[in-house]
Short mmCIF file of C-alpha atoms and ligand atoms in Angstrom, two decimals:
data_model
loop_
_atom_site.label_atom_id
_atom_site.label_comp_id
_atom_site.label_asym_id
_atom_site.label_seq_id
_atom_site.Cartn_x
_atom_site.Cartn_y
_atom_site.Cartn_z
CA SER A 1 -12.68 37.19 3.64
CA PRO A 2 -10.35 40.04 2.70
CA ALA A 3 -6.87 39.41 1.38
CA PRO A 4 -4.37 39.73 4.21
CA ARG A 5 -2.35 42.81 3.27
CA GLU A 6 0.43 42.26 5.67
CA LEU A 7 1.66 38.75 5.81
CA ASP A 8 1.41 37.84 9.45
CA LEU A 9 2.11 34.15 9.22
CA SER A 10 1.95 33.40 12.93
CA GLY A 11 -1.75 32.53 12.86
CA CYS A 12 -1.54 30.18 9.89
CA ALA A 13 -1.12 26.98 11.83
CA SER A 14 -3.82 27.75 14.39
CA GLU A 15 -6.77 28.02 12.00
CA PRO A 16 -8.98 25.02 12.81
CA ILE A 17 -9.35 23.84 9.21
CA HIS A 18 -10.93 20.53 10.24
CA THR A 19 -14.01 22.28 11.67
CA PRO A 20 -14.91 24.94 9.08
CA GLY A 21 -18.66 24.59 9.72
CA ALA A 22 -19.31 24.58 5.98
CA ILE A 23 -18.81 22.61 2.76
CA GLN A 24 -18.03 23.28 -0.88
CA PRO A 25 -21.15 23.29 -3.06
CA TYR A 26 -20.49 20.30 -5.35
CA GLY A 27 -22.65 18.05 -3.21
CA LEU A 28 -24.45 17.85 0.11
CA LEU A 29 -23.50 16.62 3.55
CA LEU A 30 -25.50 14.98 6.32
CA VAL A 31 -24.21 14.58 9.86
CA VAL A 32 -25.79 11.51 11.40
CA ASN A 33 -25.89 10.07 14.90
CA PRO A 34 -24.56 6.48 14.51
CA ARG A 35 -26.77 5.14 17.30
CA ASP A 36 -30.22 6.14 16.05
CA LEU A 37 -29.31 7.22 12.48
CA LEU A 38 -31.02 10.59 12.96
CA VAL A 39 -29.73 13.52 10.88
CA THR A 40 -28.34 16.02 13.39
CA ALA A 41 -26.98 18.58 10.93
CA ARG A 42 -26.91 19.16 7.19
CA ALA A 43 -25.36 21.35 4.53
CA ILE A 44 -27.30 21.59 1.28
CA PRO A 45 -26.18 23.99 -1.46
CA PRO A 46 -28.66 26.45 -3.05
CA SER A 47 -28.67 24.43 -6.27
CA LEU A 48 -30.32 21.56 -4.36
CA ASP A 49 -32.59 23.54 -2.06
CA ASP A 50 -35.76 22.16 -3.57
CA LEU A 51 -35.00 18.86 -1.83
CA ASP A 52 -36.91 18.12 1.38
CA ASP A 53 -34.96 19.15 4.46
CA PRO A 54 -33.85 15.94 6.23
CA LEU A 55 -32.83 17.70 9.47
CA ASP A 56 -33.75 15.76 12.64
CA ALA A 57 -35.38 12.96 10.65
CA PRO A 58 -34.11 9.39 10.32
CA ILE A 59 -31.87 8.97 7.26
CA ASP A 60 -34.10 6.35 5.69
CA LEU A 61 -36.65 9.12 5.15
CA ALA A 62 -34.19 11.60 3.64
CA PHE A 63 -34.66 12.63 0.00
CA GLY A 64 -37.54 10.27 -0.71
CA GLY A 65 -35.79 7.32 0.95
CA VAL A 66 -32.80 6.99 -1.43
CA LEU A 67 -30.50 5.89 1.39
CA ARG A 68 -32.90 3.28 2.81
CA ALA A 69 -31.29 0.34 0.97
CA CYS A 70 -27.86 1.03 2.46
CA GLN A 71 -28.99 1.78 6.00
CA GLY A 72 -27.48 -1.48 7.22
CA THR A 73 -24.13 -0.67 5.63
CA ILE A 74 -24.13 2.78 7.18
CA ALA A 75 -24.99 1.46 10.64
CA ALA A 76 -22.14 -1.06 10.45
CA ILE A 77 -19.35 1.39 9.63
CA SER A 78 -16.69 1.30 12.32
CA THR A 79 -14.85 4.31 13.59
CA ASP A 80 -12.27 5.95 11.27
CA GLN A 81 -13.62 3.93 8.35
CA SER A 82 -14.75 5.42 5.02
CA VAL A 83 -17.12 3.53 2.74
CA TYR A 84 -18.29 4.10 -0.82
CA LEU A 85 -22.06 3.62 -0.90
CA GLY A 86 -22.71 3.73 -4.65
CA LEU A 87 -24.71 5.99 -6.96
CA PHE A 88 -27.97 7.63 -5.92
CA GLU A 89 -30.49 9.54 -7.98
CA LEU A 90 -31.83 12.73 -6.43
CA SER A 91 -35.01 13.60 -8.33
CA ALA A 92 -34.24 15.96 -11.25
CA HIS A 93 -30.68 16.58 -10.08
CA GLY A 94 -29.22 13.41 -11.51
CA LEU A 95 -26.75 10.94 -10.03
CA PHE A 96 -24.68 11.41 -6.87
CA HIS A 97 -21.84 9.39 -5.40
CA GLY A 98 -22.59 8.38 -1.82
CA LEU A 99 -19.73 8.36 0.70
CA ALA A 100 -19.89 7.64 4.40
CA HIS A 101 -17.24 8.27 7.05
CA ARG A 102 -17.33 7.46 10.72
CA HIS A 103 -15.25 9.47 13.13
CA GLY A 104 -15.80 8.99 16.84
CA ASP A 105 -19.46 9.56 17.59
CA VAL A 106 -20.31 11.09 14.26
CA LEU A 107 -21.21 9.71 10.85
CA LEU A 108 -20.75 11.92 7.82
CA ILE A 109 -22.72 11.11 4.70
CA GLU A 110 -21.82 12.94 1.52
CA LEU A 111 -23.71 12.93 -1.74
CA GLU A 112 -21.34 14.27 -4.36
CA MET A 113 -22.52 15.37 -7.83
CA SER A 114 -21.44 13.10 -10.65
CA VAL A 115 -19.83 14.54 -13.78
CA SER A 116 -21.31 13.84 -17.19
CA GLY A 117 -19.23 11.34 -19.17
CA GLU A 118 -17.32 10.22 -16.08
CA PRO A 119 -15.87 6.68 -15.81
CA ALA A 120 -18.61 4.35 -14.59
CA SER A 121 -16.36 2.39 -12.25
CA LEU A 122 -12.91 1.97 -10.79
CA GLU A 123 -12.49 -1.22 -12.86
CA GLU A 124 -12.63 0.91 -15.97
CA LEU A 125 -9.49 2.70 -14.77
CA TYR A 126 -7.65 -0.43 -13.70
CA PRO A 127 -5.67 -0.89 -16.97
CA THR A 128 -4.24 2.62 -16.51
CA ILE A 129 -3.11 1.81 -12.97
CA ARG A 130 -1.56 -1.45 -14.11
CA GLN A 131 0.29 0.22 -16.97
CA PHE A 132 1.54 2.91 -14.61
CA MET A 133 2.89 0.35 -12.14
CA LEU A 134 4.77 -1.42 -14.93
CA SER A 135 6.22 1.80 -16.35
CA LEU A 136 7.64 2.81 -12.97
CA GLU A 137 10.14 -0.03 -13.18
CA LYS A 138 11.99 1.95 -15.82
CA ALA A 139 12.59 4.99 -13.62
CA ASP A 140 16.18 5.54 -12.54
CA SER A 141 15.67 8.23 -9.93
CA VAL A 142 13.17 9.82 -7.58
CA GLU A 143 12.87 12.75 -10.02
CA GLU A 144 12.04 10.41 -12.87
CA LEU A 145 9.45 8.57 -10.77
CA CYS A 146 7.84 11.88 -9.88
CA ALA A 147 7.84 13.04 -13.50
CA MET A 148 5.99 9.82 -14.42
CA GLY A 149 3.53 10.34 -11.57
CA ALA A 150 2.84 13.92 -12.64
CA ALA A 151 2.36 12.86 -16.27
CA GLN A 152 -0.03 10.08 -15.27
CA VAL A 153 -2.20 12.25 -13.03
CA SER A 154 -2.18 14.97 -15.67
CA GLU A 155 -3.38 12.52 -18.31
CA LEU A 156 -6.10 11.10 -16.06
CA THR A 157 -7.48 14.42 -14.89
CA GLY A 158 -6.65 16.95 -17.63
CA PHE A 159 -5.47 19.64 -15.16
CA ASP A 160 -3.56 22.53 -16.77
CA ARG A 161 -0.60 21.99 -14.43
CA THR A 162 0.30 18.95 -12.31
CA LEU A 163 3.39 19.07 -10.15
CA VAL A 164 5.17 17.05 -7.50
CA TYR A 165 6.05 19.00 -4.41
CA GLN A 166 8.66 17.60 -2.00
CA PHE A 167 9.07 18.67 1.63
CA ASP A 168 12.52 19.13 3.17
CA ALA A 169 13.47 18.47 6.79
CA ALA A 170 12.14 21.91 7.88
CA TRP A 171 8.89 21.46 5.86
CA ASN A 172 9.86 23.96 3.20
CA GLY A 173 9.04 22.57 -0.22
CA ALA A 174 10.38 22.38 -3.75
CA VAL A 175 8.72 21.52 -7.06
CA ILE A 176 10.69 18.57 -8.46
CA ALA A 177 8.49 17.43 -11.34
CA GLU A 178 5.84 19.02 -13.52
CA SER A 179 3.51 18.18 -16.38
CA ARG A 180 1.53 21.03 -17.95
CA ASN A 181 0.00 22.70 -20.99
CA ASP A 182 0.54 26.39 -21.79
CA VAL A 183 -2.38 27.80 -19.81
CA LEU A 184 -0.59 28.25 -16.45
CA PRO A 185 3.10 29.17 -15.98
CA SER A 186 5.75 26.67 -14.96
CA TYR A 187 6.60 26.26 -11.25
CA MET A 188 9.39 23.76 -11.88
CA ASP A 189 12.29 24.13 -9.38
CA LEU A 190 10.47 26.74 -7.27
CA ARG A 191 10.88 26.75 -3.48
CA PHE A 192 8.20 27.55 -0.93
CA PRO A 193 8.31 28.24 2.79
CA GLU A 194 6.93 25.99 5.50
CA SER A 195 4.07 28.44 6.16
CA ASP A 196 2.46 27.86 2.73
CA ILE A 197 1.14 24.51 3.90
CA PRO A 198 0.97 24.98 7.67
CA ALA A 199 1.37 22.21 10.24
CA GLN A 200 -2.33 21.46 10.81
CA ALA A 201 -2.90 21.20 7.05
CA ARG A 202 0.04 18.80 6.71
CA GLU A 203 -1.31 16.69 9.57
CA LEU A 204 -4.76 16.58 7.94
CA TYR A 205 -3.24 15.68 4.56
CA ARG A 206 -1.22 12.88 6.14
CA LYS A 207 -4.47 11.25 7.25
CA ASN A 208 -6.84 12.20 4.42
CA ARG A 209 -4.90 11.50 1.25
CA ILE A 210 -6.77 13.54 -1.38
CA ARG A 211 -8.66 16.82 -1.65
CA LEU A 212 -10.38 18.77 -4.36
CA ILE A 213 -11.16 22.45 -4.49
CA ALA A 214 -13.44 22.43 -7.52
CA ASP A 215 -13.94 26.18 -7.72
CA SER A 216 -11.81 28.66 -5.79
CA THR A 217 -14.57 31.29 -6.01
CA TYR A 218 -17.25 29.05 -4.48
CA GLU A 219 -19.82 30.20 -1.96
CA ARG A 220 -19.41 28.12 1.18
CA VAL A 221 -22.52 26.20 2.26
CA PRO A 222 -22.98 26.45 6.03
CA LEU A 223 -23.60 23.38 8.11
CA VAL A 224 -26.98 23.85 9.81
CA ARG A 225 -27.59 21.96 13.05
CA GLY A 226 -30.87 20.70 14.42
CA PRO A 227 -31.82 20.99 18.10
CA SER A 228 -30.36 17.55 18.89
CA ALA A 229 -26.86 18.83 18.03
CA ASN A 230 -27.13 21.86 20.32
CA GLY A 231 -24.16 22.20 22.60
CA HIS A 232 -22.12 19.59 20.71
CA ALA A 233 -18.52 20.33 19.72
CA PRO A 234 -18.03 21.68 16.18
CA THR A 235 -18.29 18.83 13.68
CA ASP A 236 -14.92 17.44 12.57
CA LEU A 237 -15.00 17.40 8.76
CA SER A 238 -11.45 15.98 8.32
CA ALA A 239 -12.73 12.97 6.43
CA ALA A 240 -15.24 14.84 4.27
CA THR A 241 -14.46 15.29 0.60
CA LEU A 242 -16.63 18.39 0.53
CA ARG A 243 -14.97 20.10 3.53
CA SER A 244 -14.86 23.85 3.00
CA VAL A 245 -11.23 24.97 2.78
CA SER A 246 -9.28 27.74 4.46
CA PRO A 247 -10.16 31.23 3.16
CA VAL A 248 -6.46 32.14 3.32
CA HIS A 249 -5.70 29.35 0.92
CA LEU A 250 -8.57 30.34 -1.38
CA GLN A 251 -7.07 33.82 -1.58
CA TYR A 252 -3.70 32.30 -2.43
CA MET A 253 -5.32 30.34 -5.25
CA LYS A 254 -7.05 33.40 -6.64
CA ASN A 255 -3.81 35.37 -6.51
CA MET A 256 -2.00 32.75 -8.49
CA GLY A 257 -4.75 32.52 -11.07
CA THR A 258 -6.06 29.07 -10.26
CA GLY A 259 -9.76 28.29 -10.42
CA ALA A 260 -9.44 24.71 -9.22
CA SER A 261 -6.87 22.58 -7.41
CA MET A 262 -6.50 19.03 -6.28
CA SER A 263 -3.75 17.53 -4.19
CA VAL A 264 -2.79 13.94 -3.43
CA SER A 265 -0.64 13.14 -0.40
CA LEU A 266 2.58 11.18 -0.81
CA VAL A 267 3.02 9.40 2.52
CA HIS A 268 5.51 6.78 3.54
CA ASP A 269 6.45 5.41 6.93
CA GLY A 270 3.56 7.48 8.27
CA LYS A 271 5.25 10.70 7.19
CA LEU A 272 4.10 13.23 4.61
CA TRP A 273 6.89 13.16 1.99
CA GLY A 274 5.23 15.51 -0.50
CA LEU A 275 2.13 16.19 -2.60
CA ILE A 276 1.03 15.74 -6.15
CA SER A 277 -0.55 19.15 -6.66
CA CYS A 278 -2.80 19.96 -9.62
CA HIS A 279 -4.06 23.32 -10.82
CA ASN A 280 -6.54 24.50 -13.39
CA GLU A 281 -7.23 28.02 -14.54
CA ALA A 282 -10.97 27.33 -14.84
CA PRO A 283 -13.04 25.58 -12.19
CA LYS A 284 -12.93 21.80 -12.52
CA GLN A 285 -14.69 18.92 -10.87
CA VAL A 286 -12.73 15.68 -10.93
CA PRO A 287 -15.05 12.64 -10.95
CA TYR A 288 -15.01 10.40 -7.90
CA HIS A 289 -13.49 7.29 -9.55
CA VAL A 290 -10.76 9.37 -11.20
CA ARG A 291 -9.88 10.87 -7.81
CA THR A 292 -9.72 7.44 -6.23
CA THR A 293 -7.39 6.33 -9.03
CA CYS A 294 -5.17 9.36 -8.40
CA GLU A 295 -5.11 8.52 -4.70
CA PHE A 296 -3.99 5.00 -5.59
CA ILE A 297 -1.33 6.34 -7.94
CA GLY A 298 -0.10 8.51 -5.07
CA GLN A 299 0.24 5.43 -2.85
CA ILE A 300 2.14 3.47 -5.48
CA LEU A 301 4.38 6.44 -6.17
CA ALA A 302 5.17 6.98 -2.48
CA LEU A 303 6.19 3.33 -2.07
CA GLN A 304 8.44 3.49 -5.13
CA ILE A 305 10.00 6.74 -3.92
CA ALA A 306 10.78 5.15 -0.56
CA GLN A 307 12.47 2.23 -2.28
CA LYS A 308 14.48 4.52 -4.59
CA GLU A 309 15.59 6.65 -1.67
CA ARG A 310 16.88 3.62 0.15
CA GLY A 311 18.76 2.54 -2.97
CA ALA A 312 20.13 6.05 -3.52
CA LYS A 313 21.53 6.10 0.02
CA VAL A 314 23.45 2.89 -0.59
CA GLU A 315 24.76 4.26 -3.90
CA GLU A 316 25.78 7.47 -2.21
CA ARG A 317 27.84 5.59 0.36
CA VAL A 318 29.51 3.61 -2.40
CA SER A 319 30.44 6.77 -4.27
CA ARG A 320 31.87 8.35 -1.10
CA ARG A 321 33.84 5.18 -0.53
CA ALA A 322 35.29 5.52 -4.03
CA ALA A 323 36.40 9.10 -3.31
CA GLN A 324 37.92 7.93 -0.06
CA MET A 325 39.88 5.18 -1.84
CA HIS A 326 41.37 7.72 -4.26
CA LEU A 327 42.45 9.95 -1.41
CA LEU A 328 43.93 7.10 0.60
CA GLY A 329 45.84 5.90 -2.45
CA ARG A 330 47.40 9.31 -2.89
CA MET A 331 48.17 9.81 0.78
CA THR A 332 50.01 6.51 1.12
CA GLY A 333 51.99 7.23 -2.03
CA ASP A 334 53.02 10.69 -0.90
CA GLY A 335 55.19 11.53 2.06
CA ASP A 336 53.04 14.47 3.03
CA PHE A 337 49.30 14.02 3.31
CA VAL A 338 48.57 17.75 2.88
CA GLU A 339 50.37 17.71 -0.47
CA ALA A 340 48.42 14.60 -1.43
CA LEU A 341 45.02 16.11 -0.57
CA LYS A 342 45.94 19.34 -2.36
CA ARG A 343 46.50 17.43 -5.57
CA ASP A 344 43.12 15.70 -5.40
CA GLU A 345 40.75 18.56 -4.70
CA ASP A 346 37.86 16.97 -6.64
CA HIS A 347 37.76 13.84 -4.52
CA LEU A 348 38.34 15.78 -1.32
CA LEU A 349 35.25 17.91 -2.03
CA ALA A 350 33.22 14.96 -3.33
CA LEU A 351 33.93 13.08 -0.11
CA THR A 352 31.51 15.29 1.85
CA ARG A 353 29.71 17.02 -1.04
CA ALA A 354 31.34 20.31 -0.18
CA THR A 355 32.19 23.26 -2.42
CA GLY A 356 35.33 24.31 -0.55
CA ALA A 357 37.89 22.87 1.87
CA ALA A 358 40.69 24.26 4.02
CA ILE A 359 43.56 22.40 5.65
CA ILE A 360 45.17 24.18 8.60
CA ARG A 361 48.34 22.59 9.99
CA ARG A 362 50.52 24.83 12.14
CA GLU A 363 51.78 27.53 9.74
CA ASP A 364 50.27 25.85 6.68
CA CYS A 365 46.88 26.98 5.46
CA VAL A 366 45.74 25.42 2.20
CA LEU A 367 42.49 26.65 0.60
CA LEU A 368 40.73 24.54 -2.05
CA GLY A 369 37.57 25.44 -3.98
CA ASP A 370 35.28 28.18 -2.55
CA CYS A 371 36.57 29.25 0.87
CA PRO A 372 36.59 32.35 3.07
CA SER A 373 39.89 34.27 3.15
CA GLU A 374 42.94 32.71 4.80
CA GLU A 375 42.71 35.17 7.67
CA LYS A 376 39.07 34.24 8.30
CA VAL A 377 39.84 30.53 8.05
CA ARG A 378 42.59 30.85 10.68
CA GLU A 379 40.21 32.70 13.01
CA LEU A 380 37.63 30.04 12.38
CA ALA A 381 40.08 27.28 13.28
CA GLN A 382 40.73 28.96 16.61
CA TRP A 383 37.03 29.30 17.27
CA ILE A 384 36.45 25.63 16.42
CA SER A 385 39.29 24.64 18.70
CA ALA A 386 37.57 26.41 21.61
CA LYS A 387 34.14 25.23 20.54
CA LYS A 388 34.45 21.52 19.97
CA ASP A 389 35.37 20.68 23.61
CA GLY A 390 37.81 17.90 22.92
CA GLY A 391 35.62 16.21 20.27
CA ASP A 392 37.15 15.25 16.96
CA THR A 393 34.50 16.81 14.73
CA TYR A 394 32.25 19.80 14.59
CA ASP A 395 29.56 20.72 12.07
CA THR A 396 26.88 23.32 11.53
CA ASP A 397 24.58 24.33 8.68
CA GLN A 398 24.21 27.91 9.94
CA LEU A 399 27.60 29.26 10.83
CA THR A 400 26.50 32.89 10.95
CA THR A 401 24.04 32.21 13.76
CA VAL A 402 26.55 30.31 15.92
CA TRP A 403 29.70 32.36 15.26
CA ALA A 404 29.42 36.07 15.86
CA GLU A 405 32.58 36.77 13.83
CA ALA A 406 31.28 35.05 10.69
CA GLY A 407 30.52 38.42 9.11
CA ASP A 408 29.93 38.22 5.39
CA ILE A 409 31.23 34.73 4.73
CA ALA A 410 27.74 33.11 4.72
CA GLY A 411 27.79 33.09 0.91
CA VAL A 412 30.60 30.51 0.70
CA ALA A 413 30.53 29.14 4.22
CA SER A 414 27.04 28.88 5.71
CA GLY A 415 27.84 25.27 6.39
CA LEU A 416 31.03 23.79 7.76
CA LEU A 417 32.18 20.34 8.73
CA ALA A 418 35.52 20.19 10.58
CA ILE A 419 37.73 17.32 11.72
CA SER A 420 40.77 17.67 13.91
CA ILE A 421 43.76 15.99 12.25
CA SER A 422 46.36 16.07 14.98
CA GLN A 423 46.34 15.10 18.62
CA LEU A 424 49.14 17.53 19.37
CA HIS A 425 48.38 20.78 17.55
CA ASP A 426 45.28 22.63 16.53
CA SER A 427 45.22 21.23 13.03
CA TYR A 428 42.02 20.91 11.05
CA LEU A 429 40.48 19.89 7.82
CA ILE A 430 37.37 22.01 7.26
CA TRP A 431 34.82 21.58 4.49
CA PHE A 432 32.47 24.39 3.43
CA ARG A 433 29.04 24.59 1.86
CA PRO A 434 27.45 27.78 0.46
CA GLU A 435 24.16 29.41 1.43
CA VAL A 436 21.22 27.42 0.00
CA VAL A 437 19.70 30.37 -1.86
CA ARG A 438 22.78 30.45 -4.04
CA THR A 439 22.07 27.00 -5.32
CA VAL A 440 18.52 27.80 -6.44
CA ARG A 441 17.04 29.75 -9.29
CA TRP A 442 13.62 31.39 -9.57
CA GLY A 443 12.03 29.87 -12.66
CA GLY A 444 8.50 31.26 -12.36
CA ASP A 445 6.64 33.59 -14.61
CA PRO A 446 5.35 36.39 -12.37
CA ARG A 447 2.91 37.80 -14.97
CA LYS A 448 -0.23 36.51 -13.34
CA GLU A 449 0.68 37.35 -9.78
CA PRO A 450 -0.15 40.44 -7.77
CA THR A 451 2.76 42.70 -6.95
CA ASP A 452 1.18 44.28 -3.86
CA GLY A 453 2.75 41.81 -1.47
CA THR A 454 -0.35 39.69 -0.85
CA LEU A 455 -0.21 35.88 -0.86
CA SER A 456 1.25 34.47 -4.03
CA PRO A 457 3.95 32.00 -5.09
CA ARG A 458 6.33 34.89 -5.79
CA LYS A 459 5.77 36.32 -2.32
CA SER A 460 6.19 32.81 -0.93
CA PHE A 461 9.49 32.46 -2.72
CA GLU A 462 10.67 35.70 -1.08
CA ILE A 463 9.60 34.37 2.33
CA TRP A 464 11.34 31.09 1.62
CA LYS A 465 14.55 32.96 0.85
CA GLU A 466 14.32 34.64 4.26
CA THR A 467 13.79 31.29 6.03
CA VAL A 468 16.93 29.81 4.50
CA ARG A 469 19.11 32.92 4.74
CA GLY A 470 22.51 31.99 6.17
CA ARG A 471 21.83 28.28 5.94
CA SER A 472 23.50 25.57 3.90
CA ILE A 473 22.19 22.16 2.94
CA PRO A 474 22.57 20.27 6.25
CA TRP A 475 25.30 17.66 6.73
CA ASP A 476 24.00 14.14 7.14
CA ASP A 477 25.39 10.91 8.56
CA ILE A 478 26.88 9.93 5.23
CA ASP A 479 28.90 13.19 5.21
CA ARG A 480 29.94 12.81 8.85
CA ASP A 481 30.94 9.16 8.46
CA ALA A 482 33.02 9.96 5.37
CA ALA A 483 34.78 12.79 7.23
CA MET A 484 35.47 10.60 10.27
CA GLU A 485 36.86 7.79 8.15
CA LEU A 486 39.25 10.18 6.45
CA ARG A 487 40.30 11.46 9.84
CA VAL A 488 41.16 7.96 11.02
CA ALA A 489 43.27 7.45 7.89
CA ILE A 490 45.10 10.76 8.27
CA VAL A 491 45.88 10.25 11.95
CA ASP A 492 47.11 6.77 11.12
CA ILE A 493 49.38 8.02 8.33
CA VAL A 494 50.72 10.86 10.43
CA LEU A 495 51.46 8.45 13.24
CA ARG A 496 53.18 5.98 10.93
CA ASN A 497 55.30 8.74 9.39
CA ALA A 498 56.28 9.91 12.86
CA GLU A 499 57.32 6.38 13.83
CA GLU A 500 59.36 5.97 10.66
CA LEU A 501 60.99 9.29 11.36
CA ALA A 502 61.78 8.16 14.90
CA GLU A 503 63.37 4.97 13.57
CA VAL A 504 65.53 6.95 11.14
CA ASN A 505 66.63 9.23 13.95
CA GLU A 506 67.57 6.39 16.25
C1 BLA B 1 -3.22 24.52 1.71
N1 BLA B 1 -1.31 25.28 0.34
C2 BLA B 1 -2.33 24.42 0.63
C3 BLA B 1 -2.32 23.36 -0.33
C4 BLA B 1 -1.30 23.63 -1.21
C5 BLA B 1 -0.70 24.84 -0.79
C6 BLA B 1 -0.92 22.74 -2.38
C7 BLA B 1 -3.26 22.16 -0.36
C8 BLA B 1 -4.60 22.50 -0.91
C9 BLA B 1 -4.67 22.40 -2.41
O1 BLA B 1 -4.64 21.29 -2.93
O2 BLA B 1 -4.79 23.45 -3.07
C10 BLA B 1 0.42 25.53 -1.31
N2 BLA B 1 0.03 25.42 -3.70
C11 BLA B 1 0.82 25.56 -2.64
C12 BLA B 1 2.14 25.80 -3.06
C13 BLA B 1 2.13 25.77 -4.40
C14 BLA B 1 0.81 25.52 -4.78
C15 BLA B 1 3.30 26.04 -2.20
O3 BLA B 1 0.43 25.46 -5.95
C16 BLA B 1 3.27 25.97 -5.26
C17 BLA B 1 3.43 25.37 -6.39
N3 BLA B 1 -0.98 29.40 2.78
C18 BLA B 1 -0.12 30.44 2.65
C19 BLA B 1 -0.06 31.15 3.88
C20 BLA B 1 -0.91 30.49 4.75
C21 BLA B 1 -1.49 29.40 4.04
C22 BLA B 1 0.80 32.33 4.12
O4 BLA B 1 0.51 30.72 1.65
C23 BLA B 1 -1.19 30.79 6.16
C24 BLA B 1 -1.88 31.83 6.61
C25 BLA B 1 -2.41 28.49 4.58
N4 BLA B 1 -2.51 26.64 2.86
C26 BLA B 1 -2.90 27.29 3.98
C27 BLA B 1 -3.92 26.51 4.62
C28 BLA B 1 -4.16 25.40 3.82
C29 BLA B 1 -3.26 25.50 2.72
C30 BLA B 1 -4.60 26.87 5.92
C31 BLA B 1 -5.15 24.30 4.05
C32 BLA B 1 -6.34 24.47 3.17
C33 BLA B 1 -7.38 23.48 3.54
O5 BLA B 1 -7.22 22.28 3.23
O6 BLA B 1 -8.37 23.91 4.19
#
């Protein structure tokens, strides 16, 4: 299919990639009726076309009866189950891995070409898995875990570049770890828009945890149906290893100079967290047992990531609490809380992970770190006062879309988190966060990418920048809780000071 010249991304998520009606040519596929075990459709690549056509025959007769011995196993497969059938010899074509998947009323049987010199069994790879599990205990952070995962998959497979790709809350992604040789450029730290891996692809990858595109220039092998499949719905190839992939994605691969790619899903709590994504300049077929090992490594990694993230959240709350303690210490030691906060800018910003803060109290307007101008901040305080409807806090991660007067302050103040600090006057403490794009650098080497605006990582990066324009990193519950706790302390101190003052005046 031709390269899309203009990037109309609206259709991306509606391509039915689970029913491509074709396979990749590194094996063959039979579609079988689970009730009578008749072959209702088949896809056989030209390299294997001297084999007898099994269409509309019982599978025990296919290819000289190689599948006869496992007929019972095949018949017993329950729905949504995948089973490894073993190795099968197809006349002069050598050994093939047999895989069977049952989905609803359809059985898929794949015979995938083996690779010369490949590991003979999963047991052979077990020591590697064990070693990997042990080494993960030494990782201190999610990034370190991912770097170890990338290194391990790279060592097992020999891909030119192996990276870990993490999704954010809006399904944009970032490369957070990488292991590579010098054949392909580095993608470390690069950001990509949601549309690069559209929703239906993410949903498929959540369920089917690994996929291999062995040669991005392959000729798709059409699925041919016999008369018994006439009028049936298109065959769902979600579970098939050989599923032919989206032509849009194949174009993307060609544009970025990759001849082969493999990706392993990182899923936890039923959610796609990210991918281990591997690229090779030349075509590359990863042997079945090596792929299964990578899939296992992906599962171990995802579990460890989940555990680290939970730990990191606890640590984050502790560090906010420490900042809060510093601020409280100062405020109780100082007669005026504004003066106290002014003198501890670092902790005030660390409290909510902000880059700027403003305190507005009647005539006072104190600006700390990166803030809009005083005039703008005063206007903003008035807008917040009208906006928050009696609540004590207000926050947004896209000020320019909610406040028409925001003008050109998005750079320093795309995000704001405000607390009201007086019951009587419009007094506020407002924290600011900058536009996300400011916090990110483009680290890629554009040499190998087309400059005509067609699909490529560089183009994607441009699209990503558009999707996050005017947005900051969103505020989370840890930020909000820290802000609210400071508010309680301030109101308390102000109240106490007022009472003391009243006593003095009596
Ligand atoms: C699939 N897109 C993918 C996959 C990746 C990416 C990793 C999974 C398939 C694979 O393993 O190769 C994206 N690859 C990346 C990114 C990097 C990378 C971000 O190396 C960066 C390091 N893709 C587009 C656009 C569309 C699109 C604009 O860029 C929409 C029209 C579609 N991508 C698309 C589709 C799939 C896909 C449809 C699914 C392919 C399939 O499984 O059939």
